[in-house]
JSON list of C-alpha atoms in Angstrom, two decimals:
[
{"chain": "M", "resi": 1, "resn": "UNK", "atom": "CA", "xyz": [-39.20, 6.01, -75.52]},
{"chain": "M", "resi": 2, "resn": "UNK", "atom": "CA", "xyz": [-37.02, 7.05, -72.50]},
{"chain": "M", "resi": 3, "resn": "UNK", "atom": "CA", "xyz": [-35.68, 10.41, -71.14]},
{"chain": "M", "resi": 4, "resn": "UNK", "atom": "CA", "xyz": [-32.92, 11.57, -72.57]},
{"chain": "M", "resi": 5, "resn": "UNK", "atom": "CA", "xyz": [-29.37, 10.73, -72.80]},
{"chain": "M", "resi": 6, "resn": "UNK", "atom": "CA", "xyz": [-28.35, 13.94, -70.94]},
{"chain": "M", "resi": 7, "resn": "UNK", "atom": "CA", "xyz": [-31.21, 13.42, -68.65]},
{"chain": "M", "resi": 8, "resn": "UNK", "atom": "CA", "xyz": [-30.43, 10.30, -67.58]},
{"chain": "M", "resi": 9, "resn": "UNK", "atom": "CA", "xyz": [-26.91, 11.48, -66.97]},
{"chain": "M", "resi": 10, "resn": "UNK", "atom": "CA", "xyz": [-27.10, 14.03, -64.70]},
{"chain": "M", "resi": 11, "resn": "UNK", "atom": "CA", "xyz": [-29.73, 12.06, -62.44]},
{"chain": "M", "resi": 12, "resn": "UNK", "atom": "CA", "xyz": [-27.25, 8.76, -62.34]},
{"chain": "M", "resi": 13, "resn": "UNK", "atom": "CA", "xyz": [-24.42, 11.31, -61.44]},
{"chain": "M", "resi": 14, "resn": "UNK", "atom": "CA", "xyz": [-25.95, 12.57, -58.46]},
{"chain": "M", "resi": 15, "resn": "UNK", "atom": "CA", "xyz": [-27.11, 8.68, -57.64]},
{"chain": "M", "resi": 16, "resn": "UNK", "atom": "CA", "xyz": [-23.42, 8.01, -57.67]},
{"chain": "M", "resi": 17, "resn": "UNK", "atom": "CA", "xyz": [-22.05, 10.86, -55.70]},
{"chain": "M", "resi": 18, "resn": "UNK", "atom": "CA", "xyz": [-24.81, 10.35, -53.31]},
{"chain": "M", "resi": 19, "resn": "UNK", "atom": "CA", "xyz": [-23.70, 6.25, -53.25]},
{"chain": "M", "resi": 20, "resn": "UNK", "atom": "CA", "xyz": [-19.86, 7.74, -52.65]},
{"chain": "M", "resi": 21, "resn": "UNK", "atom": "CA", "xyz": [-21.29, 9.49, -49.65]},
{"chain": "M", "resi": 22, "resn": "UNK", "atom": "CA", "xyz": [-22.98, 6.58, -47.98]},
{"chain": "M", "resi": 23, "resn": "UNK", "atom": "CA", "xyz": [-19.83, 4.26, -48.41]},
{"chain": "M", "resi": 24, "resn": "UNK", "atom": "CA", "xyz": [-17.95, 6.88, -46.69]},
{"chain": "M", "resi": 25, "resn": "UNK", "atom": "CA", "xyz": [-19.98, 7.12, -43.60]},
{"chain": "M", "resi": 26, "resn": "UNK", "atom": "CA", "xyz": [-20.79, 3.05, -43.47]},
{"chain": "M", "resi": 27, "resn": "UNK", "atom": "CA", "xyz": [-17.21, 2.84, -43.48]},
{"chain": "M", "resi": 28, "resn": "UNK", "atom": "CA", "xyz": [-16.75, 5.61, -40.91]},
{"chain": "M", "resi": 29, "resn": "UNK", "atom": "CA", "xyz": [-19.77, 5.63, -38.42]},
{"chain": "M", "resi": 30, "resn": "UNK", "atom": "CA", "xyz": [-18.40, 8.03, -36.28]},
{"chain": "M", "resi": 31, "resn": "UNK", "atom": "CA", "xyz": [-17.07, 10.91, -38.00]},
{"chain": "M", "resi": 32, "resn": "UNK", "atom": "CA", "xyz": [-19.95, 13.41, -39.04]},
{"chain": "M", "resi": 33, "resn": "UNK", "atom": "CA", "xyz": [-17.89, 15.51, -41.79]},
{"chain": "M", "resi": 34, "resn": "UNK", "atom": "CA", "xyz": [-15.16, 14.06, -44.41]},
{"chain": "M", "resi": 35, "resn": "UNK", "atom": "CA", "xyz": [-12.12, 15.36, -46.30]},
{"chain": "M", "resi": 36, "resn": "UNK", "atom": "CA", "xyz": [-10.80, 13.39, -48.82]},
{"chain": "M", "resi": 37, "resn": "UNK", "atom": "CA", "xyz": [-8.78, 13.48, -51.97]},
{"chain": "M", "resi": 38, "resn": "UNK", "atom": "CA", "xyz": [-10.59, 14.40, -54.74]},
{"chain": "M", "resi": 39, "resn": "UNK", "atom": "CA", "xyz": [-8.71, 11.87, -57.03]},
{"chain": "M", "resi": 40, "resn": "UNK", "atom": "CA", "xyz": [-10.89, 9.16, -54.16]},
{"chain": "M", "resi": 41, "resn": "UNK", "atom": "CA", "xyz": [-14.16, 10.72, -55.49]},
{"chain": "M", "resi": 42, "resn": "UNK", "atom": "CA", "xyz": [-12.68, 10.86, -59.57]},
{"chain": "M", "resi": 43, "resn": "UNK", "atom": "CA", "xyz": [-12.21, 7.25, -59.28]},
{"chain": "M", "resi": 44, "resn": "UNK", "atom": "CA", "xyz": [-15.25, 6.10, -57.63]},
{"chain": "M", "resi": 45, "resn": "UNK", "atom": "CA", "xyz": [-16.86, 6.53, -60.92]},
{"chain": "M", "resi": 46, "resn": "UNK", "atom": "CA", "xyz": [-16.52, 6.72, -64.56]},
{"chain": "M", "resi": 47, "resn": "UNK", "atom": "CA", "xyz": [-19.41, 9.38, -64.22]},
{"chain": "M", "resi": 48, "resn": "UNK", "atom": "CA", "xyz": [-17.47, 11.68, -61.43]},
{"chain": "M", "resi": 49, "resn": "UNK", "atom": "CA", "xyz": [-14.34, 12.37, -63.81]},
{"chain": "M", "resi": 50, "resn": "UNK", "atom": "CA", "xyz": [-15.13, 15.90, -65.21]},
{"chain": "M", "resi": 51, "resn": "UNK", "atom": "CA", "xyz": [-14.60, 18.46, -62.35]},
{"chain": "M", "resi": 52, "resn": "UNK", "atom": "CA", "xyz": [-17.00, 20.88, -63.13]},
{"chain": "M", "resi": 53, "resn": "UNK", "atom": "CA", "xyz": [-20.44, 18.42, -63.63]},
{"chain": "M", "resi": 54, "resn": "UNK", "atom": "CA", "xyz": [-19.22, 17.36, -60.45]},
{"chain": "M", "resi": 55, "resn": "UNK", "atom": "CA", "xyz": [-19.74, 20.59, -58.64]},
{"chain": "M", "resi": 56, "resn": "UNK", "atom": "CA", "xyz": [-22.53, 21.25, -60.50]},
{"chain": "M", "resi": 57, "resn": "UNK", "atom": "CA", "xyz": [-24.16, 17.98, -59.01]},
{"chain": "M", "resi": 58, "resn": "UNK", "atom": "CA", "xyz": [-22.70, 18.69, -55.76]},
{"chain": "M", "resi": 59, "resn": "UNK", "atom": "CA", "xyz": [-24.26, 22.20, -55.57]},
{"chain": "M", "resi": 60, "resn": "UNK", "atom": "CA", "xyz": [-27.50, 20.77, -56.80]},
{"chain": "M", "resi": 61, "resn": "UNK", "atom": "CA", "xyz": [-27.64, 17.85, -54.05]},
{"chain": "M", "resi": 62, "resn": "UNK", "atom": "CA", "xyz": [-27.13, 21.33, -51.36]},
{"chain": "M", "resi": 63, "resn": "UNK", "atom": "CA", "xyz": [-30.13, 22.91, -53.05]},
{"chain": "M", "resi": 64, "resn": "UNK", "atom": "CA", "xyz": [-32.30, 20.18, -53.07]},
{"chain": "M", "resi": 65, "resn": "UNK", "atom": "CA", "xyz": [-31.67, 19.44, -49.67]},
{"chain": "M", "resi": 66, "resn": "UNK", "atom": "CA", "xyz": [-31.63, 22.68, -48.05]},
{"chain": "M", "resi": 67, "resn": "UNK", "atom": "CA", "xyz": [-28.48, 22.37, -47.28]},
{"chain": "M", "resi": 68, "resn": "UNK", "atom": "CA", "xyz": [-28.59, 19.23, -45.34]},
{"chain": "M", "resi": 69, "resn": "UNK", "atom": "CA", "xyz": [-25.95, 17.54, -47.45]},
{"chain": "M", "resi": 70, "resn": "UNK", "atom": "CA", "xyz": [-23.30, 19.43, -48.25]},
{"chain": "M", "resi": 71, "resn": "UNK", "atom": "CA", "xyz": [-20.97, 18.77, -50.76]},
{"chain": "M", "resi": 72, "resn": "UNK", "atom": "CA", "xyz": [-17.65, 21.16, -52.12]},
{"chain": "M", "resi": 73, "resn": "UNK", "atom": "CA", "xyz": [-14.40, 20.81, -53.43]},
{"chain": "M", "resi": 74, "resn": "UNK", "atom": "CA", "xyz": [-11.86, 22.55, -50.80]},
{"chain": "M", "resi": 75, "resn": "UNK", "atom": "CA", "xyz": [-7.84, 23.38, -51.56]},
{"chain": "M", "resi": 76, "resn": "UNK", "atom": "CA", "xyz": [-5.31, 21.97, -49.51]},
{"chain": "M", "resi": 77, "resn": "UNK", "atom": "CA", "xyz": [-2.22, 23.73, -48.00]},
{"chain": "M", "resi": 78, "resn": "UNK", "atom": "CA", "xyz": [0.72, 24.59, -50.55]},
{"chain": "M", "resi": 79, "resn": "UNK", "atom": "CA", "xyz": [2.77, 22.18, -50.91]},
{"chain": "M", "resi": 80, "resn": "UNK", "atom": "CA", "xyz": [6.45, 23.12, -52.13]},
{"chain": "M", "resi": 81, "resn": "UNK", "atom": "CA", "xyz": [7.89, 20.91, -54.42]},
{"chain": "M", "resi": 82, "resn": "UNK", "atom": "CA", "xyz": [11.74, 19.53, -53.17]},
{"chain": "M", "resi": 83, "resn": "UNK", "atom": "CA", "xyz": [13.36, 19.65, -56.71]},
{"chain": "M", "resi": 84, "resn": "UNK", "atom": "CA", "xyz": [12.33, 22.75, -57.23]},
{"chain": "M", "resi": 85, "resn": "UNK", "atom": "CA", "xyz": [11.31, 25.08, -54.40]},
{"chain": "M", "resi": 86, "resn": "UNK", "atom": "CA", "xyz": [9.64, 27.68, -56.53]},
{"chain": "M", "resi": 87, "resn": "UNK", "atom": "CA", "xyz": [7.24, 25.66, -57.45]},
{"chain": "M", "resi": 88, "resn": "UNK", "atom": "CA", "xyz": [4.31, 25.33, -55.36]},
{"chain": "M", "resi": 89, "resn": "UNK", "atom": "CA", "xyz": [0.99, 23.07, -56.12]},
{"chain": "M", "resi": 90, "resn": "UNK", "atom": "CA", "xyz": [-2.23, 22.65, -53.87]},
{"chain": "M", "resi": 91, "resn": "UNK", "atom": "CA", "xyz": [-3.70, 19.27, -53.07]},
{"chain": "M", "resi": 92, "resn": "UNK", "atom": "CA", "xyz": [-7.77, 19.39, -53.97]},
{"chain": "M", "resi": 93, "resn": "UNK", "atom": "CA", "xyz": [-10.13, 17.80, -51.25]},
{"chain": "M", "resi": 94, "resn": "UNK", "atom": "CA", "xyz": [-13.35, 16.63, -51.86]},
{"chain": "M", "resi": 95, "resn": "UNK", "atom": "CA", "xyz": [-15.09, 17.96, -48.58]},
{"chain": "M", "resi": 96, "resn": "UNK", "atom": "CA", "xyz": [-18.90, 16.87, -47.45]},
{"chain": "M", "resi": 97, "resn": "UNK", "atom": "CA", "xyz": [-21.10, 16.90, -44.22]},
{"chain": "M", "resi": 98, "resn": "UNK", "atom": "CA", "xyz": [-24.52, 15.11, -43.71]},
{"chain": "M", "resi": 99, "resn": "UNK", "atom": "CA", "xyz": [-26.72, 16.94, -41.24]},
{"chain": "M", "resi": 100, "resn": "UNK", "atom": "CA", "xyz": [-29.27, 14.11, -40.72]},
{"chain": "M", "resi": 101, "resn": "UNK", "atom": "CA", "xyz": [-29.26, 11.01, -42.18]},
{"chain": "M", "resi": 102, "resn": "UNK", "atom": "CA", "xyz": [-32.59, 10.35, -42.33]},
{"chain": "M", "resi": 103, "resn": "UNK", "atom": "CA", "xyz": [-33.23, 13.64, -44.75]},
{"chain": "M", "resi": 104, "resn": "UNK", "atom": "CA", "xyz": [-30.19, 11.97, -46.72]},
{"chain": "M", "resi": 105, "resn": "UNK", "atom": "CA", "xyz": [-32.05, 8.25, -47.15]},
{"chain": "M", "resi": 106, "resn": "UNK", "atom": "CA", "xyz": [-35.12, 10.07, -48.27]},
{"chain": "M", "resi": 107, "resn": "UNK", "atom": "CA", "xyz": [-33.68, 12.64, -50.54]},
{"chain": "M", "resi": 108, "resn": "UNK", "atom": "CA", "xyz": [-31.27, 9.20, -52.13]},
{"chain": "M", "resi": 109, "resn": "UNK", "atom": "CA", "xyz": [-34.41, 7.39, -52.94]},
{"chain": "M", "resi": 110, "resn": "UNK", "atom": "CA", "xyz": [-36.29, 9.84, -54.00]},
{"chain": "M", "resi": 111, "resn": "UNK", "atom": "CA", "xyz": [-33.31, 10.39, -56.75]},
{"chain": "M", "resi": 112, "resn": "UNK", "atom": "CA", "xyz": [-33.21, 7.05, -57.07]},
{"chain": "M", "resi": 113, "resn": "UNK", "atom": "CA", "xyz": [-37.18, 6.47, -57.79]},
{"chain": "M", "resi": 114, "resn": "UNK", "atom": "CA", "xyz": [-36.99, 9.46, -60.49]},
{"chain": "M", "resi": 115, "resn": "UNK", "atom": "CA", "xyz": [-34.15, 7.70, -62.41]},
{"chain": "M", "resi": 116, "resn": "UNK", "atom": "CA", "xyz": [-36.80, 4.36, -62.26]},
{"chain": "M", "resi": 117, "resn": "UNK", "atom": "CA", "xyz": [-39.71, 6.36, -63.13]},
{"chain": "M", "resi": 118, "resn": "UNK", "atom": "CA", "xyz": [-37.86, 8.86, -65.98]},
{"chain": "M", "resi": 119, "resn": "UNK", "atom": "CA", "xyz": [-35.85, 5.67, -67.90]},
{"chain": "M", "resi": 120, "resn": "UNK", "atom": "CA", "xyz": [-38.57, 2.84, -68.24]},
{"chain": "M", "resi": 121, "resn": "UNK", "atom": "CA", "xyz": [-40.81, 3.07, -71.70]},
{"chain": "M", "resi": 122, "resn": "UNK", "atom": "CA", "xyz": [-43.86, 4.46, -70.92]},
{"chain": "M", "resi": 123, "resn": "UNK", "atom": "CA", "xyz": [-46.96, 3.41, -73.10]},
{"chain": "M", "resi": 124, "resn": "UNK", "atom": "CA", "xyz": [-50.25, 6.27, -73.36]},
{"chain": "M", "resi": 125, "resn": "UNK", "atom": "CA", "xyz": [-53.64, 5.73, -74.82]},
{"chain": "M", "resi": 126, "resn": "UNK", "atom": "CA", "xyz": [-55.66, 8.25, -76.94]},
{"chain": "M", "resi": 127, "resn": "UNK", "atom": "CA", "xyz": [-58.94, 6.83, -76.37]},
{"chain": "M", "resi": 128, "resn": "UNK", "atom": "CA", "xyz": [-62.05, 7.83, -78.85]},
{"chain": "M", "resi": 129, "resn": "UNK", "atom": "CA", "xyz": [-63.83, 10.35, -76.44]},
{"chain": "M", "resi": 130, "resn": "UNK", "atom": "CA", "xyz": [-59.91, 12.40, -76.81]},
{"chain": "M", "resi": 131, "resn": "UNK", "atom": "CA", "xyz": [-59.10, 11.30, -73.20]},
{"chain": "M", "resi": 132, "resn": "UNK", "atom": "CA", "xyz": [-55.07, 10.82, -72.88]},
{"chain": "M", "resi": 133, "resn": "UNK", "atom": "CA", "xyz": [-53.38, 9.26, -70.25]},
{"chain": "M", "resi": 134, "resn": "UNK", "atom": "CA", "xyz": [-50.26, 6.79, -69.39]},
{"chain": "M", "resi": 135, "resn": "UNK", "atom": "CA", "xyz": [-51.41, 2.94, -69.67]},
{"chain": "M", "resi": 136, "resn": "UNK", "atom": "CA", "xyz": [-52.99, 2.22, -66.16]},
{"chain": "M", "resi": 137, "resn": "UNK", "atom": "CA", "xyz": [-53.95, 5.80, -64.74]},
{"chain": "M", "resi": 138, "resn": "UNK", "atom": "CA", "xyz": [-57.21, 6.27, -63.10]},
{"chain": "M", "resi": 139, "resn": "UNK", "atom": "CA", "xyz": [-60.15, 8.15, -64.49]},
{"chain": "M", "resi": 140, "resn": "UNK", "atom": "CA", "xyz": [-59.13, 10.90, -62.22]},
{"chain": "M", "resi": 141, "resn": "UNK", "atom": "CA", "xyz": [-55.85, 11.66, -63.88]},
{"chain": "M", "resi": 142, "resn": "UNK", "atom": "CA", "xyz": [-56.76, 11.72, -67.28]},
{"chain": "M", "resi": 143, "resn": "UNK", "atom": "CA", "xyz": [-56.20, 14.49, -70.07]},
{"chain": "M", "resi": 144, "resn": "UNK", "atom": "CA", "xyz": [-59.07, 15.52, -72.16]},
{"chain": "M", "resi": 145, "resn": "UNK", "atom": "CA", "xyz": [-57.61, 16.82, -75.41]},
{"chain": "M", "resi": 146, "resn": "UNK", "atom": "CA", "xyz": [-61.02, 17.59, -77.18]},
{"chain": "M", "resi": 147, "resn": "UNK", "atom": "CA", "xyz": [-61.28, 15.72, -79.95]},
{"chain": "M", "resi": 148, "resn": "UNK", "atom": "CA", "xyz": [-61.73, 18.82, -82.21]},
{"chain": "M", "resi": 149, "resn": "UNK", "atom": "CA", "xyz": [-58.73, 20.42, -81.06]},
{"chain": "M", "resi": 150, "resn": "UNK", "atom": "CA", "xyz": [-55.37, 20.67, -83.31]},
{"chain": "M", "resi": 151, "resn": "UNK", "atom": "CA", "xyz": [-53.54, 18.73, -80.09]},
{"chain": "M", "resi": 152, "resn": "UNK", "atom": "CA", "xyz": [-55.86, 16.22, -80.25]},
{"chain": "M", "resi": 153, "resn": "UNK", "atom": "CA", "xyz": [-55.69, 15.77, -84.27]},
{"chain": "M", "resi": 154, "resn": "UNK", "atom": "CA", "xyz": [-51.95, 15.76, -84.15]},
{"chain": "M", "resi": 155, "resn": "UNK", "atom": "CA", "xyz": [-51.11, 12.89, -81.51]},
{"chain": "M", "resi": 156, "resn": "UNK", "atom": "CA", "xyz": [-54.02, 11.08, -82.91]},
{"chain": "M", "resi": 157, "resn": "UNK", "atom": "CA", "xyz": [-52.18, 11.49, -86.92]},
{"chain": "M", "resi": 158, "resn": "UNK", "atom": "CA", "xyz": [-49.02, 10.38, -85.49]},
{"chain": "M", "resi": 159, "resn": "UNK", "atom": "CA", "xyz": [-49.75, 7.52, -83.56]},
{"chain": "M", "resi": 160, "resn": "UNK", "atom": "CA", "xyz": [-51.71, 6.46, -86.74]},
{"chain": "M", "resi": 161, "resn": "UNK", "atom": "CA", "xyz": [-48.89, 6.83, -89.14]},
{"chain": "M", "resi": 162, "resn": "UNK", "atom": "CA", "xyz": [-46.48, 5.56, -86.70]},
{"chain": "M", "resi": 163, "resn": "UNK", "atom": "CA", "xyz": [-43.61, 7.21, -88.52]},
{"chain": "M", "resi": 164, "resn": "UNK", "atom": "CA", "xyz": [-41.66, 10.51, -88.79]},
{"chain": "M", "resi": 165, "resn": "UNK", "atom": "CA", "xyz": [-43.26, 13.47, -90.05]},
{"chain": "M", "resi": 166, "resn": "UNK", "atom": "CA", "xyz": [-41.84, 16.62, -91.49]},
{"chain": "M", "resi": 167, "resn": "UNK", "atom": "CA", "xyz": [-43.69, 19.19, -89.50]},
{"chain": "M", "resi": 168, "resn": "UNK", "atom": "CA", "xyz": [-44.33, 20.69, -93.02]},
{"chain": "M", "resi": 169, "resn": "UNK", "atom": "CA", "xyz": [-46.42, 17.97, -93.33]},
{"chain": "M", "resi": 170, "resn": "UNK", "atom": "CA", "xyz": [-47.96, 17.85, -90.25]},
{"chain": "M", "resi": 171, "resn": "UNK", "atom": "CA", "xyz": [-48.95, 21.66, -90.82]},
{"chain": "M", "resi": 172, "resn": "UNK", "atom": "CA", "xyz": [-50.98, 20.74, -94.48]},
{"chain": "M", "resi": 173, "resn": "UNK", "atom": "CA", "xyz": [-52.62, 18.11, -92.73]},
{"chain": "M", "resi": 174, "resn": "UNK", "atom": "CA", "xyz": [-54.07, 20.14, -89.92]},
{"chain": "M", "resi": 175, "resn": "UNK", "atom": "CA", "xyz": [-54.34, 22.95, -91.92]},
{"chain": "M", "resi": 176, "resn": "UNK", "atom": "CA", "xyz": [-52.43, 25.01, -89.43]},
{"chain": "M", "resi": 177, "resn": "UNK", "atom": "CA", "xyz": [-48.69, 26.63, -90.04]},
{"chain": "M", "resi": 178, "resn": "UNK", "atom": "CA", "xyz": [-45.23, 24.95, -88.61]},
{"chain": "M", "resi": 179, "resn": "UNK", "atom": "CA", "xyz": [-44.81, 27.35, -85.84]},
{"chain": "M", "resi": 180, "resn": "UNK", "atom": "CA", "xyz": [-48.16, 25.69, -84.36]},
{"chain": "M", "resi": 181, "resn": "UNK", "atom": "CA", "xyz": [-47.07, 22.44, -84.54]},
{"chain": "M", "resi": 182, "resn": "UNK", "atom": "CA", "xyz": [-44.07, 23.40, -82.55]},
{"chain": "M", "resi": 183, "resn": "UNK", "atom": "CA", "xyz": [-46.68, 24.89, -79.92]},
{"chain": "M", "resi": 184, "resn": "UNK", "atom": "CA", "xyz": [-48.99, 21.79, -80.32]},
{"chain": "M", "resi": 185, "resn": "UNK", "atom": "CA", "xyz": [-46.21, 19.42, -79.32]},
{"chain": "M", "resi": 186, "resn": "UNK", "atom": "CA", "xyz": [-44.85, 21.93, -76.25]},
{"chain": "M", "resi": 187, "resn": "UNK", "atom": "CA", "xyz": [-47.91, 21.79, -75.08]},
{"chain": "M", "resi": 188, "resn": "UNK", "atom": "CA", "xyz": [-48.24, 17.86, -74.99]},
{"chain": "M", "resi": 189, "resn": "UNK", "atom": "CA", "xyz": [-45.22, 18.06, -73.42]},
{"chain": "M", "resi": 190, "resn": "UNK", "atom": "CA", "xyz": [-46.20, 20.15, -70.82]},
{"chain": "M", "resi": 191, "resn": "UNK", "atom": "CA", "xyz": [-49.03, 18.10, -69.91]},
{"chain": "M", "resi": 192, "resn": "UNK", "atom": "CA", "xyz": [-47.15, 15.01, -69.27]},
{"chain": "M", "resi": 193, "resn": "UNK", "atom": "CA", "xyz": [-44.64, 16.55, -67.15]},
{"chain": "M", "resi": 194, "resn": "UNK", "atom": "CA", "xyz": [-46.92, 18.82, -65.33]},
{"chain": "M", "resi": 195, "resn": "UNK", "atom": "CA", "xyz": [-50.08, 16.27, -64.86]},
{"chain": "M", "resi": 196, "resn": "UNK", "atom": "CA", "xyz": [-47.70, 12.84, -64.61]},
{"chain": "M", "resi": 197, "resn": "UNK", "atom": "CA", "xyz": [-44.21, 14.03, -63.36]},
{"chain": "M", "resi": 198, "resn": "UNK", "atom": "CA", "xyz": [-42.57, 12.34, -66.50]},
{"chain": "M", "resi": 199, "resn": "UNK", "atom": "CA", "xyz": [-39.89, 13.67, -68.61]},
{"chain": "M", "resi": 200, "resn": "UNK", "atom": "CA", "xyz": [-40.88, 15.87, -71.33]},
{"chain": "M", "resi": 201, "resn": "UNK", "atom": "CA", "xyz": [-38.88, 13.56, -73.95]},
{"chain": "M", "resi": 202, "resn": "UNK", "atom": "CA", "xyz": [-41.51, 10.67, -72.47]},
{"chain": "M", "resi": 203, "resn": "UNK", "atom": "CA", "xyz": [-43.66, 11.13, -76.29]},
{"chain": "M", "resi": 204, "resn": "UNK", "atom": "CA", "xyz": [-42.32, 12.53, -78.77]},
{"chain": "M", "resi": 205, "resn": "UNK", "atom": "CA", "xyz": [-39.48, 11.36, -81.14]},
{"chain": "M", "resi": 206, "resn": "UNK", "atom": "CA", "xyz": [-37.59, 14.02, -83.42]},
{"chain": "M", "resi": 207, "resn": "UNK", "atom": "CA", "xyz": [-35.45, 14.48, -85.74]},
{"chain": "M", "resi": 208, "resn": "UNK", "atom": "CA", "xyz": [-34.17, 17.11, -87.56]},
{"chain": "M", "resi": 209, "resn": "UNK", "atom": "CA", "xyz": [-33.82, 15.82, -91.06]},
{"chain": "M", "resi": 210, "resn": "UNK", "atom": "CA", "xyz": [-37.53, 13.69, -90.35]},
{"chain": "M", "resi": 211, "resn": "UNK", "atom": "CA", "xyz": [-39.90, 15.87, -88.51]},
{"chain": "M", "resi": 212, "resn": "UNK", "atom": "CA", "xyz": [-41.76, 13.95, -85.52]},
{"chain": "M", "resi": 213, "resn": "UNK", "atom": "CA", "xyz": [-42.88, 10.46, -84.52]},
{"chain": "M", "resi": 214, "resn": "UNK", "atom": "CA", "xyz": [-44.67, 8.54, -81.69]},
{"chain": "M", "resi": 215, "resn": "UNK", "atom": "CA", "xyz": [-43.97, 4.62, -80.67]},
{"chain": "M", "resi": 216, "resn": "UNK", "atom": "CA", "xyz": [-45.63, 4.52, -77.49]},
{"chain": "M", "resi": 217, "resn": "UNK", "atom": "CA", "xyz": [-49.37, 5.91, -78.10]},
{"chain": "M", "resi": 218, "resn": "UNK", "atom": "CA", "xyz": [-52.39, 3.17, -78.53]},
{"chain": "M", "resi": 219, "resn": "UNK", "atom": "CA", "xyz": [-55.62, 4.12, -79.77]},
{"chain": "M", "resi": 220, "resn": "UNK", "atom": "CA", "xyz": [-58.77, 3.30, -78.60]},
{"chain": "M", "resi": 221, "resn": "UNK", "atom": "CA", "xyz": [-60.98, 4.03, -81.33]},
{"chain": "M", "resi": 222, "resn": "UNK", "atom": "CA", "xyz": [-64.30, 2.36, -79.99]}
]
């Protein structure tokens, strides 16, 4: 199981605008702020062809940052066209400006680590004594579901049956209703982003038609 699609997306689009960036100033040591066409910037990258994900990304890289890369499309001057002197059009820049490039190196790898981290399969155990945890975390970091609890019967049901089930099913078997379920499996998710930093898609599979499933949970039943 791997974060999803969309995820994955949106972190690989700021990887690339961020790799734009640093060809632009290995190429140009000595300038400290660029302004480029945009149509440079569209064709860097398959990924940096819709316009507005773009400034999305590029006002996300500001926040993160603090504003230590900043990134923003800018109009050009009107330009009036020869043919036909009424009609006027505006070249669009692609403007940025790296404060310190230190900051930038760190804040790259550190998008570059949680694209690493959020797209490789990640395997957890559910171990007898209702202790949950990803494969190869310390005793310190590990998630005591209580083996009475409705959490702790519902991972432990799924990774058994290792298929999809309709969360009407799910319900009868814990003897709990749907909306629970629903709650149950938030708050699974919760836990492994909160506790381990991993995507909330990191567990469970669904479906609409199917219900729920997990792949990647082994048991440890002695």
């Amino acid at each position: 199981m791997i974060a999803s699609h969309s995820q994955n997306k949106t972190l690989n689009r700021l990887a690339k605008i961020l790799e734009f960036v640093e060809t632009q100033y290995r190429s140009h040591a000595d300038k400290e702020t660029f302004f480029l066409g945009a149509s440079e910037i569209f064709r860097f990258d398959p990924l940096l062809s819709d316009m507005d994900l773009l400034k999305m990304g590029f006002e996300k890289i500001t926040d993160d940052t603090g504003g230590n890369v900043k990134i923003e499309f800018r109009q050009g001057l009107p330009e009036r066209n020869t043919a036909d002197p009424t009609h006027v059009s505006y070249e669009l820049y692609v403007w940025f400006y790296v404060e310190d490039q230190n900051k930038f190196r760190d804040y790259q790898s550190s998008v570059r680590s949680r694209i690493e981290r959020e797209t490789k399969a990640v395997q957890f155990i559910l171990d007898s004594q209702g202790f949950f945890y990803p494969e190869g975390t310390g005793p310190e970091n590990r998630h005591s579901l209580k083996r009475n609890s409705n959490r702790y019967q519902l991972l432990y049901l799924l990774a058994k049956e290792n298929r999809y089930i309709a969360t009407k099913e799910l319900a009868e078997k814990l003897n709990v209703s749907a909306p629970i379920v629903r709650k149950r499996i938030g708050e699974i998710r919760n836990i492994i982003a909160k506790k381990w930093e991993l995507s909330r898609e990191a567990l469970f599979e669904s479906d609409n038609a199917s219900g729920y499933r997990v792949t990647n949970v082994t048991l440890q039943e002695s």
